[in-house]
CSV table of C-alpha atoms and ligand atoms in Angstrom, one decimal:
chain,number,residue,atom,x,y,z
A,356,MET,CA,137.6,34.9,9.4
A,357,GLU,CA,138.5,37.6,11.9
A,358,GLY,CA,140.3,40.0,9.6
A,359,ALA,CA,137.2,41.8,8.4
A,360,LEU,CA,135.8,42.1,12.0
A,361,THR,CA,138.9,43.4,13.7
A,362,ALA,CA,139.5,45.9,10.9
A,363,VAL,CA,136.4,47.9,11.9
A,364,SER,CA,136.4,47.4,15.8
A,365,ALA,CA,138.9,47.1,18.6
A,366,PRO,CA,140.3,43.6,19.0
A,367,ALA,CA,138.3,41.5,21.4
A,368,LEU,CA,139.8,40.0,24.6
A,369,ARG,CA,140.4,36.3,24.3
A,370,GLY,CA,139.2,34.4,27.3
A,371,SER,CA,138.0,30.9,27.9
A,372,ARG,CA,134.7,29.4,29.2
A,373,CYS,CA,133.8,26.2,30.9
A,374,PRO,CA,130.9,24.4,29.2
A,375,ARG,CA,130.0,22.6,32.4
A,376,CYS,CA,129.7,25.5,35.0
A,377,GLU,CA,129.6,28.4,32.5
A,378,VAL,CA,132.5,30.2,34.2
A,379,ALA,CA,134.3,32.6,31.9
A,380,VAL,CA,137.9,33.6,32.7
A,381,TYR,CA,140.5,36.0,31.4
A,382,PRO,CA,143.2,35.4,30.2
A,383,ALA,CA,142.3,32.1,28.6
A,384,ASP,CA,143.0,29.1,30.7
A,385,PRO,CA,142.8,25.5,29.5
A,386,ALA,CA,141.4,24.4,32.9
A,387,CYS,CA,138.3,25.8,34.6
A,388,PRO,CA,139.3,27.4,38.0
A,389,ASN,CA,135.9,26.4,39.5
A,390,CYS,CA,135.7,22.7,38.6
A,391,GLY,CA,139.0,21.8,37.0
A,392,GLY,CA,137.4,20.6,33.8
A,393,PRO,CA,138.5,21.6,30.3
A,394,ALA,CA,137.6,25.1,29.1
A,395,ALA,CA,137.2,26.3,25.5
A,396,PRO,CA,138.5,29.6,24.0
A,397,VAL,CA,136.0,32.4,23.7
A,398,ARG,CA,136.0,36.0,22.4
A,399,LEU,CA,134.7,38.2,25.2
A,400,SER,CA,132.3,41.1,24.8
A,401,GLY,CA,133.8,44.5,24.0
A,402,THR,CA,131.3,46.5,26.2
A,403,GLY,CA,130.6,46.4,29.9
A,404,THR,CA,130.1,48.5,33.1
A,405,LEU,CA,132.7,49.7,35.6
A,406,TRP,CA,132.4,47.6,38.7
A,407,THR,CA,135.0,49.5,40.8
A,408,TRP,CA,138.0,51.8,40.2
A,409,THR,CA,140.8,53.8,41.8
A,410,VAL,CA,143.5,56.3,40.7
A,411,GLN,CA,147.2,55.4,40.7
A,412,ARG,CA,148.3,58.8,42.1
A,413,TYR,CA,152.1,58.1,42.5
A,414,ALA,CA,154.6,56.4,40.1
A,415,PRO,CA,154.8,52.7,40.8
A,416,LYS,CA,158.1,51.2,41.7
A,417,SER,CA,160.4,50.8,38.6
A,418,PRO,CA,161.1,48.1,37.6
A,419,PRO,CA,158.7,46.6,36.9
A,420,TYR,CA,156.9,49.8,36.1
A,421,GLU,CA,158.0,51.4,32.8
A,422,THR,CA,157.7,55.2,33.2
A,423,PRO,CA,156.4,56.9,30.0
A,424,GLU,CA,159.0,59.0,28.2
A,425,ASP,CA,157.0,62.2,29.0
A,426,GLY,CA,156.9,61.3,32.7
A,427,PHE,CA,154.4,59.8,35.1
A,428,ARG,CA,150.9,61.0,35.1
A,429,PRO,CA,148.2,59.6,37.5
A,430,PHE,CA,146.0,57.1,35.7
A,431,VAL,CA,142.6,55.4,36.4
A,432,VAL,CA,142.4,51.6,36.9
A,433,GLY,CA,139.3,49.5,37.5
A,434,TYR,CA,137.4,46.3,37.0
A,435,VAL,CA,135.0,46.1,34.0
A,436,GLU,CA,132.0,43.8,34.4
A,437,LEU,CA,131.2,41.9,31.2
A,438,PRO,CA,127.9,40.2,30.2
A,439,GLU,CA,129.8,36.8,30.4
A,440,GLY,CA,129.7,37.2,34.2
A,441,LEU,CA,133.3,38.2,34.9
A,442,ARG,CA,135.2,41.4,35.9
A,443,ILE,CA,138.4,42.3,34.1
A,444,LEU,CA,141.2,44.5,35.4
A,445,ALA,CA,141.9,47.3,32.9
A,446,VAL,CA,143.5,50.7,32.6
A,447,LEU,CA,140.7,53.3,32.0
A,448,ASP,CA,141.6,55.9,29.4
A,449,GLY,CA,139.8,58.9,28.1
A,450,VAL,CA,138.3,60.1,31.4
A,451,ARG,CA,139.5,62.3,34.3
A,452,PRO,CA,139.2,60.9,37.9
A,453,GLU,CA,136.4,63.4,38.7
A,454,GLY,CA,134.3,61.9,35.9
A,455,VAL,CA,134.6,58.2,36.9
A,456,ARG,CA,131.5,56.5,38.2
A,457,ILE,CA,130.8,53.0,39.3
A,458,GLY,CA,128.3,51.6,36.8
A,459,MET,CA,129.4,53.7,33.8
A,460,ARG,CA,129.4,52.0,30.4
A,461,VAL,CA,132.8,51.4,29.0
A,462,THR,CA,134.3,49.6,26.0
A,463,LEU,CA,137.1,47.2,26.5
A,464,ALA,CA,139.8,46.1,24.1
A,465,ALA,CA,142.9,44.0,23.9
A,466,GLY,CA,146.2,45.5,22.9
A,467,ALA,CA,149.9,44.9,23.2
A,468,GLY,CA,149.8,44.9,27.0
A,469,VAL,CA,147.0,44.8,29.6
A,470,PRO,CA,143.4,45.4,28.6
A,471,HIS,CA,142.4,49.1,28.2
A,472,ALA,CA,138.9,50.5,28.6
A,473,ARG,CA,137.4,53.9,27.8
A,474,PRO,CA,133.9,55.4,28.3
A,475,ALA,CA,131.4,54.0,25.7
A,476,GLY,CA,130.7,56.5,23.0
A,477,VAL,CA,134.1,58.2,23.2
A,478,THR,CA,136.1,57.7,20.0
A,479,VAL,CA,139.9,57.3,20.1
B,82,MET,CA,137.4,18.0,68.3
B,83,SER,CA,135.0,18.8,71.1
B,84,GLY,CA,134.7,22.2,72.7
B,85,ALA,CA,136.1,20.8,75.9
B,86,GLY,CA,139.2,19.4,74.1
B,87,ALA,CA,139.8,22.7,72.3
B,88,ALA,CA,139.7,24.6,75.6
B,89,ASP,CA,142.5,22.4,76.9
B,90,VAL,CA,145.1,24.4,75.1
B,91,LEU,CA,146.3,27.3,77.2
B,92,VAL,CA,148.5,30.3,76.3
B,93,CYS,CA,150.8,30.4,79.3
B,94,GLY,CA,153.4,32.9,78.1
B,95,VAL,CA,153.6,35.7,75.6
B,96,GLY,CA,156.5,37.9,74.4
B,97,ILE,CA,156.7,40.8,72.0
B,98,THR,CA,159.4,43.2,70.8
B,99,PRO,CA,159.1,46.8,69.9
B,100,PHE,CA,157.7,47.2,66.4
B,101,GLY,CA,159.5,50.4,65.5
B,102,ARG,CA,162.6,50.2,63.3
B,103,SER,CA,165.9,49.3,64.9
B,104,GLU,CA,169.3,47.8,63.9
B,105,ALA,CA,168.3,44.3,65.2
B,106,THR,CA,167.9,41.5,62.7
B,107,GLY,CA,164.7,39.5,62.4
B,108,LEU,CA,166.3,36.6,64.2
B,109,ASP,CA,167.6,38.8,67.0
B,110,LEU,CA,164.0,40.0,67.5
B,111,ALA,CA,162.6,36.5,67.4
B,112,ALA,CA,165.1,35.3,70.1
B,113,GLN,CA,164.2,38.2,72.3
B,114,ALA,CA,160.4,37.5,71.9
B,115,VAL,CA,160.9,33.8,72.7
B,116,ARG,CA,162.9,34.5,75.9
B,117,THR,CA,160.3,37.0,77.0
B,118,ALA,CA,157.5,34.4,76.4
B,119,LEU,CA,159.4,31.7,78.3
B,120,ALA,CA,160.0,34.0,81.2
B,121,ASP,CA,156.4,35.1,81.2
B,122,ALA,CA,155.2,31.4,81.4
B,123,GLY,CA,157.9,30.4,83.9
B,124,VAL,CA,159.0,27.7,81.5
B,125,PRO,CA,162.7,26.9,80.8
B,126,TRP,CA,163.6,26.3,77.1
B,127,PRO,CA,164.4,22.6,77.7
B,128,ARG,CA,160.8,22.0,78.8
B,129,VAL,CA,159.5,23.0,75.3
B,130,ARG,CA,158.7,19.8,73.4
B,131,ALA,CA,157.9,21.2,69.9
B,132,ALA,CA,158.3,24.5,68.1
B,133,PHE,CA,156.7,26.1,65.0
B,134,GLY,CA,157.7,29.5,63.5
B,135,GLY,CA,158.5,31.5,60.6
B,136,SER,CA,159.1,34.8,58.8
B,137,ASP,CA,158.3,35.9,55.2
B,138,ALA,CA,161.6,37.7,54.6
B,139,ALA,CA,163.8,37.5,57.7
B,140,GLY,CA,165.2,34.0,57.9
B,141,ASN,CA,164.5,30.5,59.1
B,142,ALA,CA,163.0,30.1,62.6
B,143,ASP,CA,164.6,26.8,63.3
B,144,THR,CA,168.0,28.4,63.4
B,145,LEU,CA,166.9,29.9,66.7
B,146,VAL,CA,168.0,26.7,68.4
B,147,THR,CA,171.6,27.8,68.2
B,148,ARG,CA,170.6,30.8,70.5
B,149,LEU,CA,168.0,29.1,72.7
B,150,GLY,CA,169.7,25.7,73.2
B,151,LEU,CA,170.3,22.5,71.2
B,152,THR,CA,167.6,20.4,73.0
B,153,GLY,CA,166.8,18.2,70.0
B,154,ILE,CA,163.1,19.1,69.7
B,155,PRO,CA,161.3,19.2,66.4
B,156,PHE,CA,161.3,22.8,65.1
B,157,VAL,CA,159.2,23.3,62.0
B,158,ASN,CA,159.6,26.3,59.7
B,159,VAL,CA,156.4,27.9,58.5
B,160,ARG,CA,156.2,30.2,55.5
B,161,ASN,CA,152.6,30.9,54.7
B,162,GLY,CA,152.5,34.6,53.7
B,163,CYS,CA,150.2,36.7,55.9
B,164,ALA,CA,149.0,33.5,57.6
B,165,THR,CA,152.6,32.6,58.7
B,166,GLY,CA,151.9,33.3,62.4
B,167,GLY,CA,148.5,31.8,62.3
B,168,SER,CA,149.7,28.6,60.7
B,169,ALA,CA,152.5,28.3,63.2
B,170,LEU,CA,150.0,28.7,66.0
B,171,VAL,CA,147.6,26.1,64.5
B,172,SER,CA,150.5,23.7,64.2
B,173,ALA,CA,151.4,24.2,67.8
B,174,VAL,CA,147.8,23.8,68.9
B,175,ASN,CA,147.5,20.5,67.0
B,176,ALA,CA,150.8,19.2,68.5
B,177,ILE,CA,149.2,19.7,71.9
B,178,ARG,CA,145.7,18.4,71.1
B,179,SER,CA,147.3,15.3,69.5
B,180,GLY,CA,149.4,14.6,72.6
B,181,ALA,CA,152.6,14.9,70.6
B,182,ALA,CA,153.8,17.7,72.9
B,183,ASP,CA,152.5,19.2,76.2
B,184,VAL,CA,154.5,22.4,75.9
B,185,ALA,CA,154.8,24.0,72.4
B,186,LEU,CA,156.2,27.3,71.1
B,187,ALA,CA,154.8,29.4,68.2
B,188,VAL,CA,157.0,32.3,67.0
B,189,GLY,CA,156.6,34.8,64.2
B,190,PHE,CA,158.9,37.6,63.1
B,191,ASP,CA,159.9,39.7,60.2
B,192,LYS,CA,161.9,42.7,59.0
B,193,HIS,CA,161.0,44.3,55.7
B,194,PRO,CA,162.8,47.1,53.8
B,195,ARG,CA,161.3,50.6,53.7
B,196,GLY,CA,158.6,51.3,51.2
B,197,ALA,CA,156.0,49.1,49.6
B,198,PHE,CA,156.2,45.3,49.2
B,199,ASP,CA,157.8,44.6,45.8
B,200,PRO,CA,156.1,41.8,43.9
B,201,ARG,CA,157.2,40.5,40.5
B,202,PRO,CA,154.6,39.5,37.9
B,203,ALA,CA,156.2,36.1,37.2
B,204,ASP,CA,155.9,35.1,40.9
B,205,TRP,CA,152.2,35.6,40.6
B,206,GLY,CA,151.8,33.9,37.2
B,207,LEU,CA,151.0,37.2,35.5
B,208,ASP,CA,152.1,38.7,32.1
B,209,GLU,CA,155.0,41.1,32.4
B,210,ALA,CA,152.7,43.9,31.1
B,211,TYR,CA,150.9,44.0,34.5
B,212,GLY,CA,154.1,45.2,36.0
B,213,ALA,CA,155.2,47.4,33.1
B,214,GLU,CA,151.9,49.3,33.0
B,215,GLY,CA,151.8,49.8,36.8
B,216,LEU,CA,149.1,47.3,37.9
B,217,MET,CA,151.3,45.3,40.3
B,218,VAL,CA,150.5,47.7,43.2
B,219,THR,CA,148.9,46.2,46.3
B,220,THR,CA,147.4,49.4,47.4
B,221,GLN,CA,145.3,49.6,44.2
B,222,PHE,CA,143.5,46.4,45.2
B,223,PHE,CA,142.7,47.6,48.7
B,224,ALA,CA,141.4,50.9,47.2
B,225,MET,CA,139.2,49.2,44.6
B,226,LYS,CA,137.8,46.7,47.2
B,227,ILE,CA,136.7,49.5,49.6
B,228,GLN,CA,135.6,51.8,46.8
B,229,ARG,CA,133.0,49.2,45.7
B,230,TYR,CA,132.1,48.4,49.3
B,231,MET,CA,131.4,52.1,50.0
B,232,HIS,CA,129.2,52.3,47.0
B,233,ASP,CA,127.2,49.2,48.0
B,234,HIS,CA,126.9,49.9,51.7
B,235,GLY,CA,127.0,53.7,52.2
B,236,ILE,CA,130.4,54.0,53.9
B,237,THR,CA,131.9,57.5,53.7
B,238,ALA,CA,135.6,58.6,53.5
B,239,ARG,CA,135.2,60.2,57.0
B,240,THR,CA,134.6,56.7,58.4
B,241,LEU,CA,137.8,55.5,56.9
B,242,ALA,CA,139.6,58.5,58.5
B,243,LEU,CA,138.0,57.7,61.9
B,244,VAL,CA,139.4,54.2,61.8
B,245,ALA,CA,142.9,55.5,61.3
B,246,GLU,CA,142.4,58.2,64.0
B,247,LYS,CA,141.5,55.4,66.5
B,248,ALA,CA,144.5,53.4,65.4
B,249,TYR,CA,146.9,56.2,66.1
B,250,ALA,CA,145.2,57.1,69.4
B,251,ASN,CA,145.5,53.4,70.5
B,252,GLY,CA,149.1,53.3,69.3
B,253,ALA,CA,150.0,56.3,71.4
B,254,ARG,CA,149.0,54.2,74.4
B,255,SER,CA,150.8,51.0,73.4
B,256,PRO,CA,154.5,50.8,74.4
B,257,HIS,CA,155.5,48.4,71.5
B,258,ALA,CA,153.7,50.4,68.8
B,259,TRP,CA,155.7,52.0,65.9
B,260,ARG,CA,153.4,55.1,65.3
B,261,ARG,CA,152.8,56.7,68.7
B,262,GLU,CA,151.7,60.2,67.7
B,263,PRO,CA,147.9,60.8,67.7
B,264,LEU,CA,146.5,62.1,64.4
B,265,ASP,CA,143.0,63.5,63.9
B,266,ALA,CA,140.6,62.6,61.1
B,267,ASP,CA,141.0,65.9,59.2
B,268,ALA,CA,144.8,65.5,59.1
B,269,ILE,CA,144.4,61.9,57.9
B,270,LEU,CA,142.0,63.0,55.1
B,271,ALA,CA,144.4,65.7,54.1
B,272,SER,CA,147.5,63.5,54.1
B,273,GLY,CA,147.5,63.0,50.3
B,274,MET,CA,145.6,60.6,48.2
B,275,VAL,CA,147.5,57.4,47.4
B,276,ASN,CA,144.8,55.4,45.7
B,277,ASP,CA,141.3,56.9,45.9
B,278,PRO,CA,139.6,56.8,48.4
B,279,LEU,CA,142.6,55.9,50.6
B,280,THR,CA,145.1,58.5,51.8
B,281,ARG,CA,148.6,58.1,53.0
B,282,TYR,CA,147.9,57.8,56.7
B,283,MET,CA,145.1,55.3,56.2
B,284,PHE,CA,147.7,52.6,55.3
B,285,CYS,CA,150.1,50.5,57.4
B,286,SER,CA,153.7,50.2,56.4
B,287,PRO,CA,156.0,47.2,56.1
B,288,GLY,CA,157.9,47.1,59.3
B,289,GLN,CA,159.7,44.8,61.8
B,290,GLY,CA,158.9,42.9,65.0
B,291,ALA,CA,158.6,39.5,66.6
B,292,VAL,CA,156.1,37.8,68.8
B,293,ALA,CA,156.3,34.4,70.6
B,294,LEU,CA,153.6,32.4,72.4
B,295,VAL,CA,154.2,29.4,74.8
B,296,LEU,CA,151.3,27.0,74.7
B,297,CYS,CA,150.6,24.3,77.2
B,298,ALA,CA,148.2,21.4,77.8
B,299,ARG,CA,146.0,22.1,80.8
B,300,SER,CA,147.7,19.2,82.7
B,301,VAL,CA,150.9,21.3,82.6
B,302,ALA,CA,149.4,24.4,84.1
B,303,ARG,CA,149.9,23.1,87.7
B,304,GLU,CA,153.6,23.0,87.1
B,305,LEU,CA,153.6,26.7,86.4
B,306,PRO,CA,152.6,28.6,89.5
B,307,ALA,CA,153.7,31.9,88.1
B,308,ALA,CA,151.8,31.6,84.8
B,309,ASP,CA,148.6,33.6,84.1
B,310,PRO,CA,147.0,31.4,81.4
B,311,VAL,CA,144.3,32.3,78.9
B,312,ALA,CA,142.4,29.5,77.1
B,313,LEU,CA,142.8,29.3,73.3
B,314,ARG,CA,139.4,28.0,72.3
B,315,ALA,CA,139.9,28.0,68.5
B,316,ALA,CA,142.7,28.6,66.0
B,317,VAL,CA,141.8,28.2,62.3
B,318,VAL,CA,143.5,28.9,59.0
B,319,ARG,CA,141.5,29.0,55.7
B,320,SER,CA,142.4,29.6,52.0
B,321,ARG,CA,140.0,31.3,49.5
B,322,ARG,CA,137.2,29.6,47.7
B,323,PHE,CA,136.1,30.3,44.1
B,324,GLY,CA,134.5,33.7,43.7
B,325,SER,CA,136.7,35.7,46.1
B,326,PHE,CA,138.2,39.1,45.1
B,327,GLU,CA,142.0,39.1,45.6
B,328,VAL,CA,145.1,41.2,45.0
B,329,PHE,CA,146.8,40.9,41.6
B,330,SER,CA,143.8,39.4,39.8
B,331,PRO,CA,143.6,40.1,36.0
B,332,TRP,CA,139.9,39.1,36.4
B,333,ALA,CA,137.4,38.2,39.1
B,334,PRO,CA,134.2,36.2,39.0
B,335,GLY,CA,130.9,38.1,39.0
B,336,GLY,CA,128.3,38.1,41.8
B,337,ILE,CA,128.9,38.9,45.5
B,338,PRO,CA,132.5,38.0,46.3
B,339,THR,CA,133.0,35.1,48.7
B,340,SER,CA,135.1,35.9,51.8
B,341,VAL,CA,137.9,33.8,53.2
B,342,SER,CA,137.7,35.9,56.3
B,343,ALA,CA,134.0,35.0,56.8
B,344,ASP,CA,134.9,31.4,56.3
B,345,ALA,CA,137.7,31.4,58.8
B,346,ALA,CA,135.8,33.4,61.4
B,347,GLY,CA,132.8,31.2,61.1
B,348,ALA,CA,134.9,28.1,61.5
B,349,ALA,CA,136.7,29.6,64.6
B,350,PHE,CA,133.4,30.5,66.3
B,351,GLU,CA,132.0,27.0,65.6
B,352,GLU,CA,135.1,25.4,67.1
B,353,ALA,CA,134.9,27.7,70.1
B,354,GLY,CA,131.2,27.2,70.7
B,355,ILE,CA,130.6,31.0,71.1
B,356,GLY,CA,129.6,33.7,68.6
B,357,PRO,CA,130.6,37.2,67.6
B,358,ASP,CA,128.0,38.7,70.0
B,359,ASP,CA,129.9,37.0,72.9
B,360,ILE,CA,133.2,38.7,72.1
B,361,ASP,CA,134.4,41.5,74.4
B,362,VAL,CA,137.5,42.7,72.5
B,363,CYS,CA,138.8,42.0,69.0
B,364,GLN,CA,141.7,42.4,66.6
B,365,LEU,CA,140.9,42.7,62.9
B,366,GLN,CA,143.3,42.9,59.9
B,367,ASP,CA,143.7,46.6,59.1
B,368,THR,CA,146.2,46.8,56.3
B,369,GLU,CA,144.4,50.0,55.6
B,370,SER,CA,141.3,51.7,57.1
B,371,GLY,CA,138.9,50.1,54.7
B,372,ALA,CA,140.0,46.6,55.6
B,373,GLU,CA,138.9,47.1,59.3
B,374,VAL,CA,135.5,48.4,58.1
B,375,MET,CA,134.9,45.4,55.9
B,376,HIS,CA,136.3,42.8,58.3
B,377,LEU,CA,133.9,44.0,61.0
B,378,ALA,CA,131.1,42.7,58.9
B,379,GLU,CA,132.9,39.8,57.2
B,380,CYS,CA,133.8,38.3,60.6
B,381,GLY,CA,130.2,38.7,61.8
B,382,PHE,CA,130.4,41.6,64.3
B,383,CYS,CA,127.8,43.8,62.4
B,384,GLU,CA,125.7,43.9,59.3
B,385,HIS,CA,127.2,45.4,56.1
B,386,GLY,CA,126.8,49.2,56.3
B,387,GLU,CA,126.3,49.4,60.1
B,388,GLN,CA,129.9,50.4,60.4
B,389,GLU,CA,129.1,53.9,59.3
B,390,ARG,CA,127.0,54.5,62.5
B,391,LEU,CA,129.0,52.2,64.9
B,392,ILE,CA,132.4,53.8,64.1
B,393,ALA,CA,131.1,57.4,64.4
B,394,ALA,CA,129.5,56.5,67.8
B,395,GLY,CA,132.9,55.2,69.1
B,396,ALA,CA,131.7,51.6,69.4
B,397,THR,CA,135.1,50.3,68.2
B,398,ALA,CA,137.2,52.5,70.5
B,399,ILE,CA,138.7,51.4,73.8
B,400,GLY,CA,135.7,51.8,76.1
B,401,GLY,CA,133.2,51.2,73.3
B,402,ALA,CA,130.8,48.3,73.0
B,403,LEU,CA,133.3,46.3,70.8
B,404,PRO,CA,136.9,47.6,71.1
B,405,VAL,CA,138.8,46.8,67.9
B,406,ASN,CA,142.6,46.9,67.5
B,407,THR,CA,143.3,48.2,71.0
B,408,ASP,CA,147.1,48.2,70.5
B,409,GLY,CA,146.8,50.3,67.3
B,410,GLY,CA,146.6,47.4,64.9
B,411,CYS,CA,148.7,47.2,61.8
B,412,ILE,CA,148.2,50.9,61.1
B,413,ALA,CA,150.1,51.9,64.2
B,414,ASN,CA,152.4,48.9,64.5
B,415,GLY,CA,153.3,48.4,60.9
B,416,GLU,CA,153.1,45.0,59.2
B,417,PRO,CA,156.0,42.6,59.7
B,418,ILE,CA,154.2,39.8,57.8
B,419,GLY,CA,155.3,36.8,59.9
B,420,ALA,CA,154.7,38.6,63.3
B,421,SER,CA,151.4,40.4,62.7
B,422,GLY,CA,149.0,37.5,63.4
B,423,LEU,CA,150.7,36.6,66.7
B,424,ARG,CA,150.8,40.3,67.7
B,425,GLN,CA,147.0,40.2,67.7
B,426,VAL,CA,147.0,37.1,69.9
B,427,HIS,CA,149.5,38.7,72.3
B,428,GLU,CA,147.2,41.8,72.6
B,429,ILE,CA,144.1,39.7,73.3
B,430,VAL,CA,146.0,37.6,75.9
B,431,GLN,CA,147.1,40.8,77.7
B,432,GLN,CA,143.6,42.3,77.5
B,433,LEU,CA,142.0,39.2,79.1
B,434,ARG,CA,144.7,39.1,81.8
B,435,GLY,CA,144.0,42.7,82.5
B,436,ARG,CA,147.6,43.6,81.9
B,437,ALA,CA,147.3,45.8,78.8
B,438,GLY,CA,148.3,48.9,80.7
B,439,ASP,CA,147.3,52.3,79.2
B,440,HIS,CA,145.3,50.6,76.5
B,441,GLN,CA,143.4,48.2,78.8
B,442,VAL,CA,139.7,47.8,77.9
B,443,PRO,CA,137.7,48.6,81.1
B,444,GLY,CA,135.4,46.2,82.8
B,445,GLY,CA,137.4,43.0,82.7
B,446,PRO,CA,137.0,41.6,79.2
B,447,ARG,CA,136.7,37.8,79.3
B,448,THR,CA,136.5,36.9,75.6
B,449,GLY,CA,138.6,37.9,72.6
B,450,PHE,CA,138.9,37.3,68.8
B,451,THR,CA,141.7,37.8,66.3
B,452,HIS,CA,141.6,37.9,62.5
B,453,VAL,CA,144.4,38.0,59.9
B,454,TYR,CA,143.8,38.4,56.2
B,455,GLY,CA,146.3,38.6,53.4
B,456,ALA,CA,147.6,37.6,50.0
B,457,PRO,CA,146.7,35.4,48.2
B,458,GLY,CA,143.4,35.0,50.0
B,459,VAL,CA,144.3,33.5,53.3
B,460,SER,CA,142.8,34.2,56.7
B,461,ALA,CA,143.6,33.0,60.2
B,462,CYS,CA,141.3,33.5,63.2
B,463,THR,CA,141.4,32.7,66.9
B,464,VAL,CA,139.0,32.8,69.8
B,465,LEU,CA,140.4,33.2,73.4
B,466,THR,CA,138.6,33.2,76.7
B,467,ARG,CA,139.5,33.8,80.3
C,1626,ZN,ZN1,133.9,24.5,35.3
C-alpha cells in the first residue's frame, strides 16, 4: 500500500488524531492529550509553514548531543505548522540563518531521527 | 476563602543568603536563611508549628531539623521544579488558614553546577534522537517563544537588551545579587548570539542561594513586637492547560497558546481582590530578557506589544510607573530553582517595608506581586500588601 507512495516522496510523519475533538498530535499517542479518549493513527501532511525558529549557535552538551564527525556547525531549528492544526519541532536544513522567515513554506519529512524540514521547492 | 481570611496570613520574617557562588552547601545556605528569617520575625524556632521546603538539586529540606532543633513539628519536603518555593509557600499559607498552625516556615534553596541545566530525553518521555540531534536545549525554547512573540507584537531586539541592562543596573544596587556590574544595552547586544534573538548576557545562569519566610496568623502578630509584617493576600500555583507552548515539546497545538502564567496571575488577583493596575512593584520570571517582556502582558500589566514603548520609556525601572525585578531578577541573581520564587517574595516584602536599601522604590509602595514560571508549564504567583 505505502511502498509506491514513499518511493516517490519523502516519508510522511506518523501522528495520531482524536475523532472526538479533532486534535492531531506527533508522535502518535493512543490517548488524546485534550480529552483522554482514544486516538487513531494518521499520516501527517508533508508541507507546512514555519511558525517560529532559532539558530543553535553553540555545540549542545555531549552526551546526549552526538557531534558530527566533521565537527559542530550552527543549525536552524523551528516549529512547522501543518494543516492538521499542530506545530512540529524540526531541524531546518537547506537554508542559512539569514534566509529564514516566519511564515515561509517548508516540506517536512520523517527520517531515522527527529523530523527534518527544508524550504519548499528546494530539492535534496 | 474570603478576602478577609486571605489577608489574615502575615509574612513576619524574611531571610536571604548571597546568591553568588561560594563553598557553602545548599543545606548550609538554607539553615542560614531560616535563622535570618526567625531573627527578623523575633520568633524562636520552637514556636514554629509547621514547615515546608525544598530544593531541586541540593537535598531534603526536612533534614534542617538537625541544625535548627528537633522540636517534632511536621516538616514537609516539596519538590516541584520551578514552583518548589511557590508550592512550599502555598502549603504554609494553607496550614495557617486551616488552623493547623499559627506560625509556619517556608524555605527554598538550591545549588546547581556551572553551565546549563542538563536534561535527559528519557526523563521527559522523548525519543533519544532529540538529545542526539541537539534539540534538548532549554535556551532554544525560550528563543523560539520570544521570536514568535516579537513577530506578532512588534518587539525589537533592543527592547530585549534594555530588559537585561535594567537587571544588571538593579543587581548592582542589591547586596545579595550575583551579577553586580552594570552593563549597557550595546554590550548586551554584542555579547554573542546564543539562540537568535537572545544573546549571552540576556540569560540568567544556574546558581545558588536560599530564602526563608516566617508566616504567622494575624492573632500571633501581637506576640511579636519587633516584627514588621506584610500581608500575604494571595498565593497560587497552577499547572498548564491544553494548548500551552512549553520546553522540550516535539509538537505544540495550533492557535494562540494558552498561558499558565495568565491563569496563575488571574487566580492570584481574584483571591486578593485587587488587580494589576493596583500593583506598585512587581517581580516577574526573567529566565531571559524575552520572558520578562512576555510576562508583563501575560500577568495583565499591559497589552501585548505595549512593552516596546513602556520599556524604552523606563516604566519598568526603579522610579518608573511599574518597577519590575527591582533586585535584578534572575538575570542578576542567577536561578537556584528552589530559591527563586521565594527570593521574589523576599524582595517585595522588603520593598513594602521600605527596607530595600539602595534599590528601594521611591514613594512608599504599598502593593506588590510576584510571578514564577518554569518547566514543565508551572507558575506560582503572590499578591502582598502593606
Ligand atoms: Zn480528544
